[in-house]
Amino acid sequence: QVQLVESGGRLVQVGDSLRLSCAFSGRTFSTYDMGWFRQAPGKEREFVAAVGWAGTTFYADSVKGRFTISRDNAKNTVALQMNSLKPEDTAVYYCAARARRGRYDDSGSYPYWGQGTQVTVSS
């Protein structure tokens, strides 16, 4: 069974940078697509970024140019580098994994989820 553990979330100031990490275990990491989603209070979970098993990346328009997703198949980890953070980036960030393909921004296509890590951007 796939297990995902996120880390790196904390309180930061507007304009700061933050790097989230997700550790994957239980299956062959290199065959899985990996995604980051977030959920702010009172809002639905939304897509942030994804990296396919072959390394192709996808981003939500709201984070394009500020966030970078990357994977390290040797360490079984996926990272989300977040720059120029804004108050609207405040949310719980979730790492997700899937072996089957589909739309990268479709949360329903990811069967495996981490517990989430809180990112708070203070103005």
GROMACS .gro file of N, CA, C and O in nm:
model
  492
    1GLN      N    1   0.084  -0.119   0.000
    1GLN     CA    2   0.000   0.000   0.000
    1GLN      C    3   0.088   0.125   0.000
    1GLN      O    4   0.187   0.133   0.072
    2VAL      N    5   0.048   0.223  -0.080
    2VAL     CA    6   0.124   0.347  -0.088
    2VAL      C    7   0.102   0.430   0.037
    2VAL      O    8  -0.011   0.445   0.085
    3GLN      N    9   0.209   0.485   0.089
    3GLN     CA   10   0.202   0.579   0.200
    3GLN      C   11   0.273   0.708   0.160
    3GLN      O   12   0.381   0.703   0.098
    4LEU      N   13   0.212   0.820   0.197
    4LEU     CA   14   0.266   0.951   0.164
    4LEU      C   15   0.275   1.034   0.291
    4LEU      O   16   0.179   1.041   0.367
    5VAL      N   17   0.388   1.098   0.311
    5VAL     CA   18   0.408   1.182   0.429
    5VAL      C   19   0.463   1.316   0.384
    5VAL      O   20   0.575   1.324   0.331
    6GLU      N   21   0.384   1.422   0.406
    6GLU     CA   22   0.427   1.557   0.370
    6GLU      C   23   0.502   1.622   0.486
    6GLU      O   24   0.479   1.589   0.603
    7SER      N   25   0.586   1.718   0.451
    7SER     CA   26   0.655   1.797   0.551
    7SER      C   27   0.691   1.932   0.492
    7SER      O   28   0.690   1.949   0.370
    8GLY      N   29   0.724   2.026   0.581
    8GLY     CA   30   0.773   2.155   0.536
    8GLY      C   31   0.679   2.272   0.555
    8GLY      O   32   0.720   2.387   0.540
    9GLY      N   33   0.554   2.247   0.584
    9GLY     CA   34   0.460   2.357   0.599
    9GLY      C   35   0.486   2.435   0.727
    9GLY      O   36   0.525   2.379   0.829
   10ARG      N   37   0.465   2.566   0.721
   10ARG     CA   38   0.481   2.652   0.838
   10ARG      C   39   0.426   2.789   0.808
   10ARG      O   40   0.375   2.816   0.699
   11LEU      N   41   0.438   2.879   0.904
   11LEU     CA   42   0.396   3.018   0.890
   11LEU      C   43   0.509   3.098   0.826
   11LEU      O   44   0.623   3.094   0.872
   12VAL      N   45   0.474   3.170   0.717
   12VAL     CA   46   0.572   3.254   0.649
   12VAL      C   47   0.509   3.390   0.620
   12VAL      O   48   0.388   3.409   0.639
   13GLN      N   49   0.592   3.482   0.573
   13GLN     CA   50   0.546   3.616   0.539
   13GLN      C   51   0.522   3.627   0.389
   13GLN      O   52   0.577   3.549   0.309
   14VAL      N   53   0.443   3.725   0.351
   14VAL     CA   54   0.419   3.751   0.210
   14VAL      C   55   0.553   3.772   0.138
   14VAL      O   56   0.639   3.845   0.187
   15GLY      N   57   0.567   3.707   0.023
   15GLY     CA   58   0.688   3.718  -0.055
   15GLY      C   59   0.796   3.616  -0.021
   15GLY      O   60   0.893   3.602  -0.096
   16ASP      N   61   0.777   3.544   0.087
   16ASP     CA   62   0.874   3.442   0.126
   16ASP      C   63   0.868   3.321   0.035
   16ASP      O   64   0.775   3.307  -0.046
   17SER      N   65   0.966   3.235   0.051
   17SER     CA   66   0.970   3.106  -0.020
   17SER      C   67   0.958   2.993   0.082
   17SER      O   68   0.995   3.009   0.198
   18LEU      N   69   0.909   2.881   0.033
   18LEU     CA   70   0.891   2.763   0.118
   18LEU      C   71   0.900   2.640   0.030
   18LEU      O   72   0.854   2.642  -0.083
   19ARG      N   73   0.957   2.535   0.085
   19ARG     CA   74   0.970   2.410   0.010
   19ARG      C   75   0.899   2.299   0.086
   19ARG      O   76   0.934   2.268   0.201
   20LEU      N   77   0.802   2.239   0.023
   20LEU     CA   78   0.732   2.124   0.078
   20LEU      C   79   0.793   1.997   0.020
   20LEU      O   80   0.836   1.995  -0.095
   21SER      N   81   0.790   1.892   0.101
   21SER     CA   82   0.840   1.765   0.056
   21SER      C   83   0.740   1.655   0.088
   21SER      O   84   0.664   1.665   0.185
   22CYS      N   85   0.739   1.552   0.005
   22CYS     CA   86   0.650   1.439   0.026
   22CYS      C   87   0.730   1.311   0.008
   22CYS      O   88   0.791   1.291  -0.099
   23ALA      N   89   0.730   1.228   0.109
   23ALA     CA   90   0.800   1.100   0.104
   23ALA      C   91   0.703   0.990   0.067
   23ALA      O   92   0.597   0.976   0.129
   24PHE      N   93   0.739   0.911  -0.032
   24PHE     CA   94   0.656   0.803  -0.087
   24PHE      C   95   0.715   0.669  -0.046
   24PHE      O   96   0.836   0.650  -0.052
   25SER      N   97   0.628   0.576  -0.008
   25SER     CA   98   0.675   0.441   0.022
   25SER      C   99   0.566   0.340  -0.010
   25SER      O  100   0.448   0.375  -0.022
   26GLY      N  101   0.605   0.217  -0.025
   26GLY     CA  102   0.511   0.109  -0.042
   26GLY      C  103   0.501   0.049  -0.180
   26GLY      O  104   0.454  -0.063  -0.196
   27ARG      N  105   0.538   0.125  -0.281
   27ARG     CA  106   0.534   0.076  -0.420
   27ARG      C  107   0.652   0.137  -0.497
   27ARG      O  108   0.737   0.204  -0.440
   28THR      N  109   0.655   0.110  -0.626
   28THR     CA  110   0.764   0.161  -0.710
   28THR      C  111   0.734   0.305  -0.749
   28THR      O  112   0.650   0.332  -0.836
   29PHE      N  113   0.803   0.397  -0.683
   29PHE     CA  114   0.775   0.539  -0.698
   29PHE      C  115   0.782   0.586  -0.843
   29PHE      O  116   0.700   0.668  -0.886
   30SER      N  117   0.878   0.536  -0.916
   30SER     CA  118   0.903   0.587  -1.051
   30SER      C  119   0.789   0.561  -1.148
   30SER      O  120   0.787   0.618  -1.258
   31THR      N  121   0.695   0.476  -1.111
   31THR     CA  122   0.582   0.445  -1.200
   31THR      C  123   0.457   0.525  -1.165
   31THR      O  124   0.353   0.507  -1.229
   32TYR      N  125   0.465   0.611  -1.066
   32TYR     CA  126   0.350   0.686  -1.018
   32TYR      C  127   0.355   0.832  -1.060
   32TYR      O  128   0.461   0.896  -1.055
   33ASP      N  129   0.239   0.883  -1.100
   33ASP     CA  130   0.223   1.027  -1.114
   33ASP      C  131   0.206   1.085  -0.973
   33ASP      O  132   0.143   1.023  -0.888
   34MET      N  133   0.261   1.204  -0.951
   34MET     CA  134   0.252   1.268  -0.821
   34MET      C  135   0.190   1.407  -0.835
   34MET      O  136   0.223   1.481  -0.929
   35GLY      N  137   0.105   1.443  -0.740
   35GLY     CA  138   0.041   1.572  -0.746
   35GLY      C  139   0.039   1.641  -0.611
   35GLY      O  140   0.053   1.577  -0.506
   36TRP      N  141   0.028   1.772  -0.617
   36TRP     CA  142   0.004   1.854  -0.498
   36TRP      C  143  -0.131   1.923  -0.514
   36TRP      O  144  -0.159   1.983  -0.619
   37PHE      N  145  -0.210   1.915  -0.411
   37PHE     CA  146  -0.339   1.983  -0.404
   37PHE      C  147  -0.341   2.065  -0.275
   37PHE      O  148  -0.260   2.043  -0.185
   38ARG      N  149  -0.433   2.157  -0.266
   38ARG     CA  150  -0.446   2.236  -0.143
   38ARG      C  151  -0.592   2.265  -0.113
   38ARG      O  152  -0.675   2.265  -0.203
   39GLN      N  153  -0.617   2.288   0.014
   39GLN     CA  154  -0.753   2.320   0.055
   39GLN      C  155  -0.748   2.429   0.160
   39GLN      O  156  -0.689   2.412   0.267
   40ALA      N  157  -0.809   2.541   0.126
   40ALA     CA  158  -0.819   2.653   0.219
   40ALA      C  159  -0.949   2.640   0.299
   40ALA      O  160  -1.044   2.574   0.255
   41PRO      N  161  -0.956   2.703   0.415
   41PRO     CA  162  -1.077   2.694   0.498
   41PRO      C  163  -1.200   2.739   0.421
   41PRO      O  164  -1.200   2.846   0.358
   42GLY      N  165  -1.302   2.655   0.424
   42GLY     CA  166  -1.427   2.689   0.359
   42GLY      C  167  -1.429   2.673   0.209
   42GLY      O  168  -1.527   2.708   0.143
   43LYS      N  169  -1.320   2.620   0.154
   43LYS     CA  170  -1.312   2.604   0.008
   43LYS      C  171  -1.289   2.458  -0.027
   43LYS      O  172  -1.248   2.377   0.056
   44GLU      N  173  -1.315   2.426  -0.153
   44GLU     CA  174  -1.292   2.290  -0.200
   44GLU      C  175  -1.142   2.269  -0.226
   44GLU      O  176  -1.067   2.364  -0.250
   45ARG      N  177  -1.104   2.143  -0.223
   45ARG     CA  178  -0.966   2.109  -0.254
   45ARG      C  179  -0.937   2.144  -0.400
   45ARG      O  180  -1.019   2.117  -0.488
   46GLU      N  181  -0.823   2.204  -0.427
   46GLU     CA  182  -0.790   2.243  -0.562
   46GLU      C  183  -0.651   2.195  -0.603
   46GLU      O  184  -0.562   2.178  -0.520
   47PHE      N  185  -0.638   2.176  -0.732
   47PHE     CA  186  -0.511   2.131  -0.790
   47PHE      C  187  -0.408   2.242  -0.783
   47PHE      O  188  -0.439   2.359  -0.807
   48VAL      N  189  -0.284   2.203  -0.752
   48VAL     CA  190  -0.174   2.299  -0.751
   48VAL      C  191  -0.072   2.266  -0.859
   48VAL      O  192  -0.040   2.349  -0.944
   49ALA      N  193  -0.020   2.144  -0.855
   49ALA     CA  194   0.083   2.104  -0.951
   49ALA      C  195   0.092   1.953  -0.954
   49ALA      O  196   0.049   1.885  -0.861
   50ALA      N  197   0.147   1.901  -1.064
   50ALA     CA  198   0.167   1.758  -1.077
   50ALA      C  199   0.291   1.730  -1.161
   50ALA      O  200   0.329   1.813  -1.245
   51VAL      N  201   0.350   1.616  -1.135
   51VAL     CA  202   0.462   1.569  -1.216
   51VAL      C  203   0.434   1.424  -1.252
   51VAL      O  204   0.406   1.341  -1.166
   52GLY      N  205   0.433   1.395  -1.380
   52GLY     CA  206   0.407   1.262  -1.427
   52GLY      C  207   0.524   1.169  -1.401
   52GLY      O  208   0.635   1.211  -1.368
   53TRP      N  209   0.498   1.039  -1.420
   53TRP     CA  210   0.603   0.941  -1.393
   53TRP      C  211   0.725   0.964  -1.483
   53TRP      O  212   0.838   0.936  -1.442
   54ALA      N  213   0.701   1.023  -1.601
   54ALA     CA  214   0.811   1.049  -1.694
   54ALA      C  215   0.874   1.187  -1.674
   54ALA      O  216   0.969   1.223  -1.744
   55GLY      N  217   0.820   1.265  -1.580
   55GLY     CA  218   0.880   1.393  -1.549
   55GLY      C  219   0.808   1.515  -1.604
   55GLY      O  220   0.848   1.628  -1.575
   56THR      N  221   0.703   1.496  -1.680
   56THR     CA  222   0.626   1.609  -1.732
   56THR      C  223   0.556   1.681  -1.617
   56THR      O  224   0.501   1.617  -1.528
   57THR      N  225   0.559   1.813  -1.621
   57THR     CA  226   0.499   1.891  -1.512
   57THR      C  227   0.377   1.969  -1.558
   57THR      O  228   0.366   2.006  -1.675
   58PHE      N  229   0.288   1.994  -1.463
   58PHE     CA  230   0.164   2.068  -1.487
   58PHE      C  231   0.138   2.158  -1.368
   58PHE      O  232   0.166   2.120  -1.255
   59TYR      N  233   0.083   2.276  -1.396
   59TYR     CA  234   0.059   2.373  -1.290
   59TYR      C  235  -0.077   2.438  -1.304
   59TYR      O  236  -0.126   2.461  -1.416
   60ALA      N  237  -0.135   2.472  -1.191
   60ALA     CA  238  -0.253   2.557  -1.191
   60ALA      C  239  -0.211   2.697  -1.234
   60ALA      O  240  -0.099   2.741  -1.204
   61ASP      N  241  -0.299   2.767  -1.301
   61ASP     CA  242  -0.266   2.902  -1.347
   61ASP      C  243  -0.228   2.993  -1.230
   61ASP      O  244  -0.143   3.081  -1.245
   62SER      N  245  -0.290   2.971  -1.115
   62SER     CA  246  -0.267   3.058  -1.000
   62SER      C  247  -0.127   3.048  -0.943
   62SER      O  248  -0.083   3.137  -0.869
   63VAL      N  249  -0.055   2.941  -0.975
   63VAL     CA  250   0.080   2.923  -0.919
   63VAL      C  251   0.187   2.919  -1.026
   63VAL      O  252   0.307   2.915  -0.994
   64LYS      N  253   0.146   2.921  -1.152
   64LYS     CA  254   0.243   2.911  -1.261
   64LYS      C  255   0.342   3.026  -1.254
   64LYS      O  256   0.305   3.142  -1.237
   65GLY      N  257   0.470   2.995  -1.262
   65GLY     CA  258   0.574   3.095  -1.255
   65GLY      C  259   0.623   3.121  -1.113
   65GLY      O  260   0.726   3.185  -1.094
   66ARG      N  261   0.549   3.073  -1.014
   66ARG     CA  262   0.590   3.092  -0.874
   66ARG      C  263   0.626   2.960  -0.806
   66ARG      O  264   0.715   2.956  -0.721
   67PHE      N  265   0.556   2.853  -0.843
   67PHE     CA  266   0.578   2.722  -0.782
   67PHE      C  267   0.648   2.629  -0.882
   67PHE      O  268   0.625   2.637  -1.003
   68THR      N  269   0.730   2.539  -0.829
   68THR     CA  270   0.798   2.439  -0.910
   68THR      C  271   0.786   2.303  -0.843
   68THR      O  272   0.822   2.289  -0.725
   69ILE      N  273   0.736   2.207  -0.917
   69ILE     CA  274   0.728   2.071  -0.865
   69ILE      C  275   0.843   1.990  -0.925
   69ILE      O  276   0.881   2.009  -1.041
   70SER      N  277   0.898   1.901  -0.843
   70SER     CA  278   1.008   1.817  -0.890
   70SER      C  279   1.002   1.683  -0.818
   70SER      O  280   0.946   1.672  -0.710
   71ARG      N  281   1.060   1.582  -0.882
   71ARG     CA  282   1.063   1.451  -0.820
   71ARG      C  283   1.206   1.399  -0.819
   71ARG      O  284   1.285   1.428  -0.910
   72ASP      N  285   1.236   1.319  -0.718
   72ASP     CA  286   1.366   1.253  -0.707
   72ASP      C  287   1.339   1.104  -0.695
   72ASP      O  288   1.305   1.055  -0.586
   73ASN      N  289   1.354   1.033  -0.805
   73ASN     CA  290   1.323   0.890  -0.806
   73ASN      C  291   1.421   0.808  -0.724
   73ASN      O  292   1.390   0.696  -0.683
   74ALA      N  293   1.539   0.862  -0.698
   74ALA     CA  294   1.637   0.790  -0.617
   74ALA      C  295   1.599   0.797  -0.469
   74ALA      O  296   1.630   0.704  -0.392
   75LYS      N  297   1.532   0.906  -0.431
   75LYS     CA  298   1.494   0.924  -0.290
   75LYS      C  299   1.347   0.901  -0.263
   75LYS      O  300   1.301   0.913  -0.150
   76ASN      N  301   1.271   0.871  -0.370
   76ASN     CA  302   1.126   0.850  -0.357
   76ASN      C  303   1.056   0.971  -0.295
   76ASN      O  304   0.971   0.957  -0.204
   77THR      N  305   1.093   1.087  -0.343
   77THR     CA  306   1.032   1.208  -0.290
   77THR      C  307   0.985   1.300  -0.403
   77THR      O  308   1.038   1.296  -0.515
   78VAL      N  309   0.887   1.381  -0.371
   78VAL     CA  310   0.842   1.488  -0.460
   78VAL      C  311   0.841   1.616  -0.379
   78VAL      O  312   0.802   1.616  -0.261
   79ALA      N  313   0.885   1.723  -0.440
   79ALA     CA  314   0.895   1.850  -0.371
   79ALA      C  315   0.812   1.956  -0.442
   79ALA      O  316   0.787   1.947  -0.562
   80LEU      N  317   0.771   2.054  -0.364
   80LEU     CA  318   0.702   2.170  -0.421
   80LEU      C  319   0.773   2.294  -0.369
   80LEU      O  320   0.764   2.326  -0.250
   81GLN      N  321   0.847   2.359  -0.458
   81GLN     CA  322   0.916   2.483  -0.424
   81GLN      C  323   0.819   2.598  -0.450
   81GLN      O  324   0.772   2.616  -0.563
   82MET      N  325   0.789   2.675  -0.345
   82MET     CA  326   0.692   2.783  -0.356
   82MET      C  327   0.763   2.917  -0.332
   82MET      O  328   0.819   2.937  -0.224
   83ASN      N  329   0.760   3.002  -0.430
   83ASN     CA  330   0.822   3.134  -0.421
   83ASN      C  331   0.715   3.243  -0.429
   83ASN      O  332   0.604   3.219  -0.474
   84SER      N  333   0.753   3.362  -0.385
   84SER     CA  334   0.664   3.479  -0.391
   84SER      C  335   0.527   3.446  -0.333
   84SER      O  336   0.423   3.470  -0.396
   85LEU      N  337   0.527   3.391  -0.215
   85LEU     CA  338   0.402   3.345  -0.155
   85LEU      C  339   0.308   3.461  -0.125
   85LEU      O  340   0.351   3.572  -0.088
   86LYS      N  341   0.180   3.433  -0.142
   86LYS     CA  342   0.075   3.531  -0.121
   86LYS      C  343  -0.021   3.481  -0.013
   86LYS      O  344  -0.029   3.361   0.012
   87PRO      N  345  -0.097   3.571   0.048
   87PRO     CA  346  -0.193   3.526   0.150
   87PRO      C  347  -0.291   3.422   0.095
   87PRO      O  348  -0.331   3.330   0.168
   88GLU      N  349  -0.327   3.433  -0.031
   88GLU     CA  350  -0.421   3.337  -0.091
   88GLU      C  351  -0.360   3.199  -0.111
   88GLU      O  352  -0.430   3.105  -0.150
   89ASP      N  353  -0.232   3.183  -0.085
   89ASP     CA  354  -0.169   3.051  -0.090
   89ASP      C  355  -0.188   2.976   0.041
   89ASP      O  356  -0.152   2.858   0.052
   90THR      N  357  -0.243   3.044   0.141
   90THR     CA  358  -0.267   2.979   0.270
   90THR      C  359  -0.365   2.864   0.255
   90THR      O  360  -0.475   2.882   0.202
   91ALA      N  361  -0.323   2.746   0.298
   91ALA     CA  362  -0.405   2.626   0.284
   91ALA      C  363  -0.333   2.507   0.347
   91ALA      O  364  -0.215   2.517   0.380
   92VAL      N  365  -0.406   2.398   0.358
   92VAL     CA  366  -0.342   2.271   0.386
   92VAL      C  367  -0.303   2.211   0.251
   92VAL      O  368  -0.387   2.201   0.161
   93TYR      N  369  -0.178   2.174   0.239
   93TYR     CA  370  -0.126   2.119   0.114
   93TYR      C  371  -0.115   1.967   0.126
   93TYR      O  372  -0.058   1.916   0.223
   94TYR      N  373  -0.169   1.900   0.027
   94TYR     CA  374  -0.172   1.754   0.025
   94TYR      C  375  -0.092   1.700  -0.093
   94TYR      O  376  -0.103   1.750  -0.205
   95CYS      N  377  -0.018   1.596  -0.064
   95CYS     CA  378   0.052   1.520  -0.167
   95CYS      C  379  -0.038   1.404  -0.209
   95CYS      O  380  -0.106   1.344  -0.123
   96ALA      N  381  -0.040   1.372  -0.338
   96ALA     CA  382  -0.124   1.265  -0.387
   96ALA      C  383  -0.048   1.182  -0.490
   96ALA      O  384   0.042   1.234  -0.558
   97ALA      N  385  -0.086   1.056  -0.502
   97ALA     CA  386  -0.019   0.966  -0.596
   97ALA      C  387  -0.119   0.878  -0.668
   97ALA      O  388  -0.225   0.845  -0.615
   98ARG      N  389  -0.084   0.841  -0.791
   98ARG     CA  390  -0.169   0.750  -0.868
   98ARG      C  391  -0.084   0.671  -0.965
   98ARG      O  392   0.018   0.718  -1.015
   99ALA      N  393  -0.130   0.548  -0.991
   99ALA     CA  394  -0.063   0.464  -1.089
   99ALA      C  395  -0.135   0.471  -1.223
   99ALA      O  396  -0.074   0.456  -1.328
  100ARG      N  397  -0.267   0.491  -1.219
  100ARG     CA  398  -0.345   0.500  -1.342
  100ARG      C  399  -0.347   0.642  -1.393
  100ARG      O  400  -0.336   0.737  -1.315
  101ARG      N  401  -0.366   0.660  -1.519
  101ARG     CA  402  -0.356   0.793  -1.581
  101ARG      C  403  -0.492   0.859  -1.589
  101ARG      O  404  -0.596   0.799  -1.570
  102GLY      N  405  -0.490   0.988  -1.615
  102GLY     CA  406  -0.610   1.068  -1.626
  102GLY      C  407  -0.571   1.214  -1.625
  102GLY      O  408  -0.454   1.248  -1.636
  103ARG      N  409  -0.669   1.302  -1.610
  103ARG     CA  410  -0.638   1.444  -1.601
  103ARG      C  411  -0.555   1.470  -1.475
  103ARG      O  412  -0.591   1.426  -1.366
  104TYR      N  413  -0.450   1.545  -1.491
  104TYR     CA  414  -0.362   1.570  -1.377
  104TYR      C  415  -0.428   1.653  -1.269
  104TYR      O  416  -0.390   1.644  -1.153
  105ASP      N  417  -0.526   1.733  -1.307
  105ASP     CA  418  -0.590   1.820  -1.209
  105ASP      C  419  -0.716   1.758  -1.147
  105ASP      O  420  -0.787   1.826  -1.073
  106ASP      N  421  -0.741   1.632  -1.177
  106ASP     CA  422  -0.858   1.564  -1.125
  106ASP      C  423  -0.823   1.493  -0.995
  106ASP      O  424  -0.760   1.387  -0.996
  107SER      N  425  -0.866   1.548  -0.882
  107SER     CA  426  -0.831   1.489  -0.753
  107SER      C  427  -0.888   1.348  -0.739
  107SER      O  428  -0.830   1.264  -0.670
  108GLY      N  429  -0.999   1.322  -0.806
  108GLY     CA  430  -1.061   1.190  -0.799
  108GLY      C  431  -0.980   1.079  -0.863
  108GLY      O  432  -1.005   0.961  -0.837
  109SER      N  433  -0.881   1.117  -0.946
  109SER     CA  434  -0.799   1.016  -1.012
  109SER      C  435  -0.680   0.973  -0.926
  109SER      O  436  -0.603   0.887  -0.967
  110TYR      N  437  -0.663   1.036  -0.809
  110TYR     CA  438  -0.553   1.003  -0.719
  110TYR      C  439  -0.608   0.923  -0.600
  110TYR      O  440  -0.675   0.981  -0.514
  111PRO      N  441  -0.578   0.796  -0.590
  111PRO     CA  442  -0.631   0.717  -0.480
  111PRO      C  443  -0.553   0.729  -0.349
  111PRO      O  444  -0.604   0.693  -0.243
  112TYR      N  445  -0.430   0.780  -0.358
  112TYR     CA  446  -0.346   0.785  -0.240
  112TYR      C  447  -0.316   0.929  -0.200
  112TYR      O  448  -0.276   1.010  -0.285
  113TRP      N  449  -0.332   0.956  -0.070
  113TRP     CA  450  -0.316   1.092  -0.019
  113TRP      C  451  -0.238   1.093   0.111
  113TRP      O  452  -0.247   0.999   0.192
  114GLY      N  453  -0.162   1.201   0.131
  114GLY     CA  454  -0.097   1.222   0.258
  114GLY      C  455  -0.191   1.289   0.356
  114GLY      O  456  -0.306   1.318   0.323
  115GLN      N  457  -0.140   1.317   0.473
  115GLN     CA  458  -0.222   1.375   0.579
  115GLN      C  459  -0.231   1.528   0.568
  115GLN      O  460  -0.316   1.589   0.634
  116GLY      N  461  -0.146   1.587   0.488
  116GLY     CA  462  -0.149   1.731   0.467
  116GLY      C  463  -0.051   1.805   0.557
  116GLY      O  464  -0.016   1.758   0.665
  117THR      N  465  -0.008   1.921   0.508
  117THR     CA  466   0.081   2.007   0.586
  117THR      C  467   0.031   2.151   0.569
  117THR      O  468  -0.002   2.194   0.458
  118GLN      N  469   0.025   2.223   0.680
  118GLN     CA  470  -0.033   2.357   0.681
  118GLN      C  471   0.068   2.461   0.636
  118GLN      O  472   0.179   2.469   0.691
  119VAL      N  473   0.026   2.542   0.539
  119VAL     CA  474   0.104   2.658   0.496
  119VAL      C  475   0.020   2.781   0.525
  119VAL      O  476  -0.094   2.792   0.479
  120THR      N  477   0.077   2.873   0.601
  120THR     CA  478   0.008   2.998   0.632
  120THR      C  479   0.096   3.114   0.589
  120THR      O  480   0.212   3.123   0.631
  121VAL      N  481   0.041   3.200   0.505
  121VAL     CA  482   0.114   3.317   0.456
  121VAL      C  483   0.053   3.439   0.520
  121VAL      O  484  -0.062   3.473   0.495
  122SER      N  485   0.133   3.505   0.601
  122SER     CA  486   0.084   3.619   0.677
  122SER      C  487   0.124   3.750   0.610
  122SER      O  488   0.236   3.765   0.561
  123SER      N  489   0.029   3.843   0.607
  123SER     CA  490   0.059   3.974   0.552
  123SER      C  491   0.094   4.072   0.664
  123SER      O  492   0.125   4.187   0.638
   0.00000   0.00000   0.00000
